[in-house]
C-alpha positions as MATLAB code, in Angstrom:
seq = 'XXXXXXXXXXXXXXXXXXXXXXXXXXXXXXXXXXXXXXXXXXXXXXXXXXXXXXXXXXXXXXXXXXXXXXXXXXXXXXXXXXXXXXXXXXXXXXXXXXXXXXXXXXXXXXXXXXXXXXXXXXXXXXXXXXXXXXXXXXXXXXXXXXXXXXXXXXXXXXXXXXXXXXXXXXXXXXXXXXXXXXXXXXXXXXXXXXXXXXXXXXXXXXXXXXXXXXXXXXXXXXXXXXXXXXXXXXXXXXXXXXXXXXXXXXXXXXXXXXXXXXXXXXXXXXXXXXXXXXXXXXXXXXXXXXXXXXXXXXXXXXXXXXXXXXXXXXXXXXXXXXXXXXXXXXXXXXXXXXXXXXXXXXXXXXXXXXXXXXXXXXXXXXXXXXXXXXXXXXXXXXXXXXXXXXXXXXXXXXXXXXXXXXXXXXXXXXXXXXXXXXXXXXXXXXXXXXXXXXXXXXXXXXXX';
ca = [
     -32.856  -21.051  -10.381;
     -30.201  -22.685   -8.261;
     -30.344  -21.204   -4.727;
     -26.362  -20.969   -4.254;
     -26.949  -21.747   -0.537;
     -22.851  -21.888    0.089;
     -22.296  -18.402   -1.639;
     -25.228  -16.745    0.356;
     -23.892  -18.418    3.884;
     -20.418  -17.116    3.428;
     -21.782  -13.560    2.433;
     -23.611  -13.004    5.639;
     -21.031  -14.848    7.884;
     -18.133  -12.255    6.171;
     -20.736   -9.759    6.168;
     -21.440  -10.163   10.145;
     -17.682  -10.664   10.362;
     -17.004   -6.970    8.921;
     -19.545   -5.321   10.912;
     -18.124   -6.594   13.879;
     -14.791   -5.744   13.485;
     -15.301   -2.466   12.363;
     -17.186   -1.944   15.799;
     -14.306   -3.235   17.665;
     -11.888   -1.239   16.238;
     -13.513    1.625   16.523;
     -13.953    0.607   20.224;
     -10.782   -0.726   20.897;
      -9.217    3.036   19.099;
     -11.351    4.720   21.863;
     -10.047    2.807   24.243;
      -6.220    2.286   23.161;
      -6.023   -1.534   23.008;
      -2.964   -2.121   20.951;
      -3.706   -5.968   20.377;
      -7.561   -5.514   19.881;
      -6.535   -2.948   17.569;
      -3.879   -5.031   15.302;
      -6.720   -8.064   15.280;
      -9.617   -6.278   14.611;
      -7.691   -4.464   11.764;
      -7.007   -7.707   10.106;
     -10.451   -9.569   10.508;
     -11.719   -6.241    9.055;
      -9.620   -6.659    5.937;
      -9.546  -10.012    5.435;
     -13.292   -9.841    5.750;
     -13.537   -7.836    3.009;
     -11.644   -9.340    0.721;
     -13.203  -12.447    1.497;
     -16.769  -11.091    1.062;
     -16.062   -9.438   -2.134;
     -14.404  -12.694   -3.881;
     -17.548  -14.372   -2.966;
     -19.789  -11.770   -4.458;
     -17.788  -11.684   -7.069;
     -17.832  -15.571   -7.558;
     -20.976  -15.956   -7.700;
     -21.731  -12.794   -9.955;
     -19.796  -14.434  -12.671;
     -21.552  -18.009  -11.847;
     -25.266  -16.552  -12.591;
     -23.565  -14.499  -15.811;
     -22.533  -17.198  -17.645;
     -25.279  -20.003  -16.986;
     -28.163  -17.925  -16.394;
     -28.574  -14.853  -18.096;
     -30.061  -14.335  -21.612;
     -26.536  -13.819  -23.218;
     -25.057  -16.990  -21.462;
     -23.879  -18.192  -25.109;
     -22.180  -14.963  -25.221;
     -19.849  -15.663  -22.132;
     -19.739  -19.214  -22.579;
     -17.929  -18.621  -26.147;
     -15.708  -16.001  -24.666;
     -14.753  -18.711  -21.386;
     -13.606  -21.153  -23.742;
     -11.592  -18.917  -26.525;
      -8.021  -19.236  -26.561;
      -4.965  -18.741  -29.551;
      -2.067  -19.931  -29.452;
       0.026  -16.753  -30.406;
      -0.078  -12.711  -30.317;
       1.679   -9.979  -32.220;
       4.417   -8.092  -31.081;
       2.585   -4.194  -30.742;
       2.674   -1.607  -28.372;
      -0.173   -2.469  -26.309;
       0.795   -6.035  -26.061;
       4.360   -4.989  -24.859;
       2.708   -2.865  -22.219;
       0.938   -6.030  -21.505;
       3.846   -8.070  -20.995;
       5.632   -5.711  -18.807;
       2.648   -5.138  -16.229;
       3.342   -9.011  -15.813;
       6.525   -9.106  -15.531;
       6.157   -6.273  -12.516;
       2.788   -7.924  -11.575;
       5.802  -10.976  -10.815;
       8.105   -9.025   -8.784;
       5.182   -7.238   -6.950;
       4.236  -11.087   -5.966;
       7.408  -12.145   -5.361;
       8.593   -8.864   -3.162;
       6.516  -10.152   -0.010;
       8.551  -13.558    0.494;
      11.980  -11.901   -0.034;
      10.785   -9.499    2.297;
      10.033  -11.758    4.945;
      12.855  -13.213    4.924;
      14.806   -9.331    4.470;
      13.108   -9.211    7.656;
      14.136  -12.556    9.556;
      18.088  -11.795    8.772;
      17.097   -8.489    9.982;
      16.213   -9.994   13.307;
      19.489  -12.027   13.556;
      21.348   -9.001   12.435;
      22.533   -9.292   16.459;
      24.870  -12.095   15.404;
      26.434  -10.262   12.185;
      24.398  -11.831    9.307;
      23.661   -8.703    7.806;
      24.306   -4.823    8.305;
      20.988   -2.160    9.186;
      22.723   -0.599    5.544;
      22.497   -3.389    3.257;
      19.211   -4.489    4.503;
      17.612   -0.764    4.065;
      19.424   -0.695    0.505;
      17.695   -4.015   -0.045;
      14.190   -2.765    0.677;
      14.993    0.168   -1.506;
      15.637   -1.650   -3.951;
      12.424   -4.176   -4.153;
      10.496   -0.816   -3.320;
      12.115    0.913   -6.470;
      12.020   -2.908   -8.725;
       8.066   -2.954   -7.500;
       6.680    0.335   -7.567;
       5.852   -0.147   -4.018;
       6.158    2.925   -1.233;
       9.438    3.161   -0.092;
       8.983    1.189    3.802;
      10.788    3.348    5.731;
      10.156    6.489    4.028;
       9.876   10.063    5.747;
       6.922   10.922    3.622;
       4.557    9.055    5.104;
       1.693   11.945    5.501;
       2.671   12.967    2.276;
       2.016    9.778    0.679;
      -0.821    8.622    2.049;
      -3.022   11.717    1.778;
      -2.120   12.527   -2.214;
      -3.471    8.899   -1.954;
      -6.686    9.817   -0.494;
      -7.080   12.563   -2.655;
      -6.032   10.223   -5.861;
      -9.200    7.850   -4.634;
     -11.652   10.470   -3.769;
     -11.092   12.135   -7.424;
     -11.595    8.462   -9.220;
     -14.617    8.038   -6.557;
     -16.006   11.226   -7.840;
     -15.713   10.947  -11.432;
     -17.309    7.274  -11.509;
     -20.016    8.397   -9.625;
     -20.603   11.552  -11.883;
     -20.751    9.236  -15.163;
     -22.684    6.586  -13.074;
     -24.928    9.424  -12.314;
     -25.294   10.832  -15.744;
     -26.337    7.636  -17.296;
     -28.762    6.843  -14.948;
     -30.459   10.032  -15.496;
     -29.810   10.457  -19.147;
     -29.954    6.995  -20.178;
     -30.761    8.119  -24.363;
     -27.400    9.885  -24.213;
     -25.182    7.371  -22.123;
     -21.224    8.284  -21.796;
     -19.903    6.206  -23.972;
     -16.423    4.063  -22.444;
     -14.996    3.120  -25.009;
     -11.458    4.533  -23.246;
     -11.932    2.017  -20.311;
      -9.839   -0.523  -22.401;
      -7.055    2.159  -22.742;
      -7.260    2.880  -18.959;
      -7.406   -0.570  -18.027;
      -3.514   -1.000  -18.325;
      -2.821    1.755  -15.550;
      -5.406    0.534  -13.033;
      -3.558   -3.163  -13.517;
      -0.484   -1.146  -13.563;
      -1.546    0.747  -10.218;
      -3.488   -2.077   -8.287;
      -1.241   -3.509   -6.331;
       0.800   -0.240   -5.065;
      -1.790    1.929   -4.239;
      -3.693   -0.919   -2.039;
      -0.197   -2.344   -0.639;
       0.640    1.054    0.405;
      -2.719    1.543    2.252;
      -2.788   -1.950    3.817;
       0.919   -1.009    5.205;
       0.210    1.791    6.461;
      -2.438    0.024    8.379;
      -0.132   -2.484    9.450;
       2.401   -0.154   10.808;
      -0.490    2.404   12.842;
      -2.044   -0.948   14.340;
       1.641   -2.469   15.437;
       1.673    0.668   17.330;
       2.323   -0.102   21.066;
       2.827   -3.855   20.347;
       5.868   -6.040   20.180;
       6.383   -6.074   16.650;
       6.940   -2.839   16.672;
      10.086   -3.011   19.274;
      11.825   -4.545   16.149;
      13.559   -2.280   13.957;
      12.291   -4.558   11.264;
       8.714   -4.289   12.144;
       7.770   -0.796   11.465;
       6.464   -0.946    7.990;
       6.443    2.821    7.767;
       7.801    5.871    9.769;
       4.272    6.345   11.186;
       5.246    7.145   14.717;
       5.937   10.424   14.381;
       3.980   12.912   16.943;
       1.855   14.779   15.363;
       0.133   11.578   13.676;
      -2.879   11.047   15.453;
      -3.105    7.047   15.890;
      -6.816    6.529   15.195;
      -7.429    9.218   13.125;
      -4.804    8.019   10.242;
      -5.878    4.089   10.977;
     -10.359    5.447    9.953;
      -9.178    7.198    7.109;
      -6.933    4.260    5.979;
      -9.273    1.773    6.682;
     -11.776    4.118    4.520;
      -9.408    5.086    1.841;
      -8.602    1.200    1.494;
     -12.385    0.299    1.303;
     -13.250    2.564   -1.095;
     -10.142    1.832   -3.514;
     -10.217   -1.802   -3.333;
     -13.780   -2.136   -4.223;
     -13.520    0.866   -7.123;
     -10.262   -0.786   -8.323;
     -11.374   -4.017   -7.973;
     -14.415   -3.347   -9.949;
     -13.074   -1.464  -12.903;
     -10.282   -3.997  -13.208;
     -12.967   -7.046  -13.510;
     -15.900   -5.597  -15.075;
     -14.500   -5.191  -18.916;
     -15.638   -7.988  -20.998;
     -15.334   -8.215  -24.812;
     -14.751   -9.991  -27.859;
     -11.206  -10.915  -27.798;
      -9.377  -10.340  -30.957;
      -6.599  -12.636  -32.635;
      -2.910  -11.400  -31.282;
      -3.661   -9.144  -28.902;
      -3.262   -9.774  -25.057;
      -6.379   -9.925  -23.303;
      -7.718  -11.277  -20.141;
     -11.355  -12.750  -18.760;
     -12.692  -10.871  -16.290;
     -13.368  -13.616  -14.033;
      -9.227  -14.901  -14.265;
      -8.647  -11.575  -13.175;
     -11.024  -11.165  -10.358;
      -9.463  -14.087   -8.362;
      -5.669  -13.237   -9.280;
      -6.152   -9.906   -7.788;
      -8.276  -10.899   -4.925;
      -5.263  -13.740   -4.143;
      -2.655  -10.980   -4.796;
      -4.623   -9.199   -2.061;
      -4.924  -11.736    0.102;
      -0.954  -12.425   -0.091;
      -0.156   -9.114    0.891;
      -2.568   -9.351    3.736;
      -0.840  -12.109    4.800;
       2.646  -10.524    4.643;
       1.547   -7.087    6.205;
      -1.054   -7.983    8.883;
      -0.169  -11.102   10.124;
       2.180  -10.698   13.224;
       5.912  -12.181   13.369;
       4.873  -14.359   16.187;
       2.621  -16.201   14.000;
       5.425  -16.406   11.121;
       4.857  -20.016   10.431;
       1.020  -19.870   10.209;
       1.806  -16.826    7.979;
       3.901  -18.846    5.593;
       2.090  -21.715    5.644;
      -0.844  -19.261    4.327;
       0.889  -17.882    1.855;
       1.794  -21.220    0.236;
      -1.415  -21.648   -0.222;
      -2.272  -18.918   -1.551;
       0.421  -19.249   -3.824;
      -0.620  -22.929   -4.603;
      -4.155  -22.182   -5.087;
      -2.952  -19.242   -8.098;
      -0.542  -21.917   -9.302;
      -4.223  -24.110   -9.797;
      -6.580  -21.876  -11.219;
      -3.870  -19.966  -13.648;
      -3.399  -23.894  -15.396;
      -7.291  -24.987  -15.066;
      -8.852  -21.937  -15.924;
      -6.595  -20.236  -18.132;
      -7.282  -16.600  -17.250;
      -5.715  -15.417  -20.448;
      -6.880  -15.793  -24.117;
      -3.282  -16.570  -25.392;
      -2.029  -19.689  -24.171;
       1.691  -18.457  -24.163;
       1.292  -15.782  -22.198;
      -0.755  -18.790  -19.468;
       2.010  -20.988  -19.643;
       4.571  -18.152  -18.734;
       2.801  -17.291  -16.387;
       2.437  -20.350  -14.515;
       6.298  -20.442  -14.598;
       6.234  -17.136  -12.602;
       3.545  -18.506   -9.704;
       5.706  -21.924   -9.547;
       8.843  -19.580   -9.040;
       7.194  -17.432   -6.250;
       5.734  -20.922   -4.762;
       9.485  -22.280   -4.817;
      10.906  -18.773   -3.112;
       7.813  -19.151   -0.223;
       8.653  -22.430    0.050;
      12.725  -22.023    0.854;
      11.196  -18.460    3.136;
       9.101  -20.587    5.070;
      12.027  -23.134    5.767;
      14.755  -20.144    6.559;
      12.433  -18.601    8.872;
      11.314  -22.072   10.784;
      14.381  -21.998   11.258;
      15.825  -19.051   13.485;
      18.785  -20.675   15.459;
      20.338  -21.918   11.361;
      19.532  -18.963    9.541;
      22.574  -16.764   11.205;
      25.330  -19.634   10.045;
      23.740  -19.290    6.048;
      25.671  -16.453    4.248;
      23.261  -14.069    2.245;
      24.966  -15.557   -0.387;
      23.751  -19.321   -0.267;
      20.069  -18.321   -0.070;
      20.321  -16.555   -3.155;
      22.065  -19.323   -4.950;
      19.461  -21.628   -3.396;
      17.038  -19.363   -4.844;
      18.278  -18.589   -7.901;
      19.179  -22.105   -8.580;
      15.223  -23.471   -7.917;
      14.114  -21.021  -10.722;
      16.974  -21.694  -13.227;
      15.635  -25.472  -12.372;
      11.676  -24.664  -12.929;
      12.651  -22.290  -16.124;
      14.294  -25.950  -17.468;
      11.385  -27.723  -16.856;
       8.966  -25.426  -18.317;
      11.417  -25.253  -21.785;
      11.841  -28.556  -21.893;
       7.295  -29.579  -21.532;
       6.607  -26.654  -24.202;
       9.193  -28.137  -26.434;
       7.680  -31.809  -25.940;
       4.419  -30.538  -26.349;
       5.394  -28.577  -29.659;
       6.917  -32.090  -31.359;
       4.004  -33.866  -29.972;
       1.237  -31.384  -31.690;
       3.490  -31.159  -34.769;
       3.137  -35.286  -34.601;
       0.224  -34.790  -34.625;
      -0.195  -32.545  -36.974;
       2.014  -34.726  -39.330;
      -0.472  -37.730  -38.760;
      -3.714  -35.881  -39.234;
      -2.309  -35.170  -42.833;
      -1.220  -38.480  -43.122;
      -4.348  -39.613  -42.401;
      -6.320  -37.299  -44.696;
      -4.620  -38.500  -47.225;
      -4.970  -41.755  -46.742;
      -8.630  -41.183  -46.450;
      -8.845  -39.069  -49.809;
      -6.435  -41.894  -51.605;
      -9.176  -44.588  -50.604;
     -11.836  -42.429  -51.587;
     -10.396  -41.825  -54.705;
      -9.984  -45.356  -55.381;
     -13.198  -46.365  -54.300;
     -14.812  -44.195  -56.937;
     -12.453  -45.392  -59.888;
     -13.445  -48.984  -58.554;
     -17.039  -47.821  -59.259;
     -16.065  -46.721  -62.321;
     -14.554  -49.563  -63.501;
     -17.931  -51.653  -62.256;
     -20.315  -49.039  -64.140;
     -18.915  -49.775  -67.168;
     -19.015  -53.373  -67.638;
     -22.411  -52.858  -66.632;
     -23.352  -49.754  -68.988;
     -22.079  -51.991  -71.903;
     -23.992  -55.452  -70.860;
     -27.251  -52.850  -70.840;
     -26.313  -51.577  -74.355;
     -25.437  -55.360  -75.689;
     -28.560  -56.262  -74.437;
     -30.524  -53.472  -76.190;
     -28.584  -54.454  -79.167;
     -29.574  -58.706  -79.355;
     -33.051  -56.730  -79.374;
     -32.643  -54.683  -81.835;
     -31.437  -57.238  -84.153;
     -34.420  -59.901  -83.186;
     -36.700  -57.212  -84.020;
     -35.172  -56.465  -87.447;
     -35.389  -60.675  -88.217;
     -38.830  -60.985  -87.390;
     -40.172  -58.116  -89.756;
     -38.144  -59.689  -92.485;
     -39.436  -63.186  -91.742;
     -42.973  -61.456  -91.881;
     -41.962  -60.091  -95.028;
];
């Protein structure tokens, strides 16, 4: 068996990475060191996520080569149709992407919320319009509400909402370990797995801000009214306490979520919407590792922060057209148009932001025509290729009949050509037989 070397190097080096950040933010929480406490916090996460995609990769590498059912997973890698029926579940489908594409696309317009926030000094933009903006994306997204009041509230009904999913996996994990003649039978995962999609991205976003805002705590990101992802100052929040038991919650949800949202793997079936488990793995580790990006990184580093996130962006872009993480090709090619339009909205962020001393002379207005604009542009585009490549494969379509039957036609006429050579020969055989006959009937009567 293939050693993997690379995947095993990376696991211990994220591994050791992890373990050493967690000790130095405990450390650096004993000893109140805002910055050690803000990088630590990230290296921890980051680590993570890192170490878990790797895992992860090279789970799915030794499942589909090397396991007895690698046929299995090898027919369901290279499955695809071309269409899928309108129904209920497929709808529900369709609209966890479309809010999977504003979830994505919520951490570049908020970055650059957050830049005209910062020039707000020379009038670009009032504290009301920008809070009624965030609102907004935060009621458009699903996402916590950034500078809500209910901070405690929310994030320990979150705890709780983590510990009760912890607990019931591990009771059924239990149960069919110990009765494995009587298993639990999950057949309802596929009906659940719609919700957990649904519910990925909030409930992890909201833990890794609320990370973001404890460890900005005492920094100068926090000075800025823009920087305070959450109301989490308040005084009877005890700093380190709330930043171990999101670090924990976080932990323990991303690698339950994570899990349950990659580990269902089945037969697709003709017209209905489903995903492989791999595809999904590495869209919702990236989606992670955006949102790290957008939360963790600080606003002194803005430019290494939006270079990162055009990778990110670039490298979903890649694998959603190589891989094709979905078993319907529509719903692949759609969705490609969404990652190119959240790669063209990074890309015009990362430009606005470089650029601090223009962004106060460019009305709110002109972004969002420049923005709105680049999609209506990349929407064209992607009309105008599927249309092309509909009259091409109708071409060809066209010409594969043609060609049949001009390959039946000369069959057909090679076997009337045949024919037309077996008789001529049938009746030289039988005129032959028949100058026999007749010299046989002369020489008995010349005998006679």
């Amino acid at each position: 068996m293939k050693p993997y070397y690379a995947h095993h190097t990376l696991s211990w080096l994220f591994i050791l990475s992890l373990i050493a950040s967690f000790v130095v933010l405990v450390v650096s929480l004993a000893m109140d060191l805002p910055q050690v406490i803000r990088i630590s916090t990230f290296t921890f996460f980051i680590s993570l996520n890192a170490l878990f995609m790797t895992r992860q990769h090279l789970y799915y590498i030794r499942r589909t080569y090397l396991t007895y059912d690698a046929e299995h997973y090898l027919v369901l890698d290279t499955t695809s149709f071309d269409s899928f029926e309108w129904s209920i579940f497929n709808v529900i489908q369709i609209g966890i992407l479309v809010l999977e594409f504003f979830q994505l696309l919520s951490f570049p317009i908020r970055d650059l919320l957050d830049a005209i926030h910062l020039s707000n000094r020379q009038g670009v933009m009032d504290d009301d319009d920008s809070d009624t903006a965030n609102f907004i994306i935060g009621i458009i997204t699903m996402f916590a509400n950034l500078n809500s009041k209910f901070y405690v509230i929310q994030l320990w009904f979150l705890v709780a909402v983590i510990i009760c999913i912890l607990v019931v996996m591990s009771a059924i994990h239990l149960y069919n370990s110990w009765w494995p003649h009587k298993p639990f039978a999950l057949y309802w995962v596929k009906y659940l797995l719609p919700l957990a999609n649904l519910l990925y991205l909030p409930m992890l976003v909201m833990l890794i801000g609320s990370a973001s805002c404890l460890s900005k705590i005492g920094t100068e990101d926090y000075k800025d009214a823009s920087s305070g992802l959450l109301r989490c100052s308040d005084p009877m929040i005890i700093k380190p306490l709330y930043l171990a038991v999101t670090v924990v919650a976080y932990t323990t949800g991303y690698v339950i979520l994570t899990a349950f949202v990659t580990s269902f793997d089945r037969i697709p079936i003709k017209g209905e919407i489903h995903y492989k488990s791999q595809g999904v793995a590495f869209l919702k580790n990236t989606s992670m590792l955006l949102s790290i990006d957008f939360l963790l990184v600080a606003n002194s580093y803005k430019h290494i922060r939006s270079i990162l996130s055009l990778i990110i962006v670039l490298s979903m872009v890649c694998f959603n057209i190589s891989t094709q993480p979905c078993f319907v090709s529509q719903i692949n090619y759609w969705r490609s148009f969404g990652f190119c339009s959240i790669l063209w909205v990074a890309l015009v962020v990362t430009m606005l932001t470089s650029e601090t001393d223009a962004l106060p002379r460019i009305s709110p207005g002109g972004i969002a025509s420049v923005l709105a604009v680049g999609v209506v542009v990349i929407f064209a585009v992607f009309v105008i290729v599927k249309r092309l490549n509909r009259d091409s494969s109708s071409n060809d379509e066209s010409a594969s009949e043609h060609q049949g039957l001009v390959d039946s036609s000369k069959r057909s006429d090679g076997v009337s050509n045949c024919d037309q050579m077996v008789q001529p020969a049938a009746s030289a055989s039988a005129y032959t037989d028949y100058v026999a006959d007749l010299r046989i009937k002369n020489s008995i009567i010349q005998n006679v």
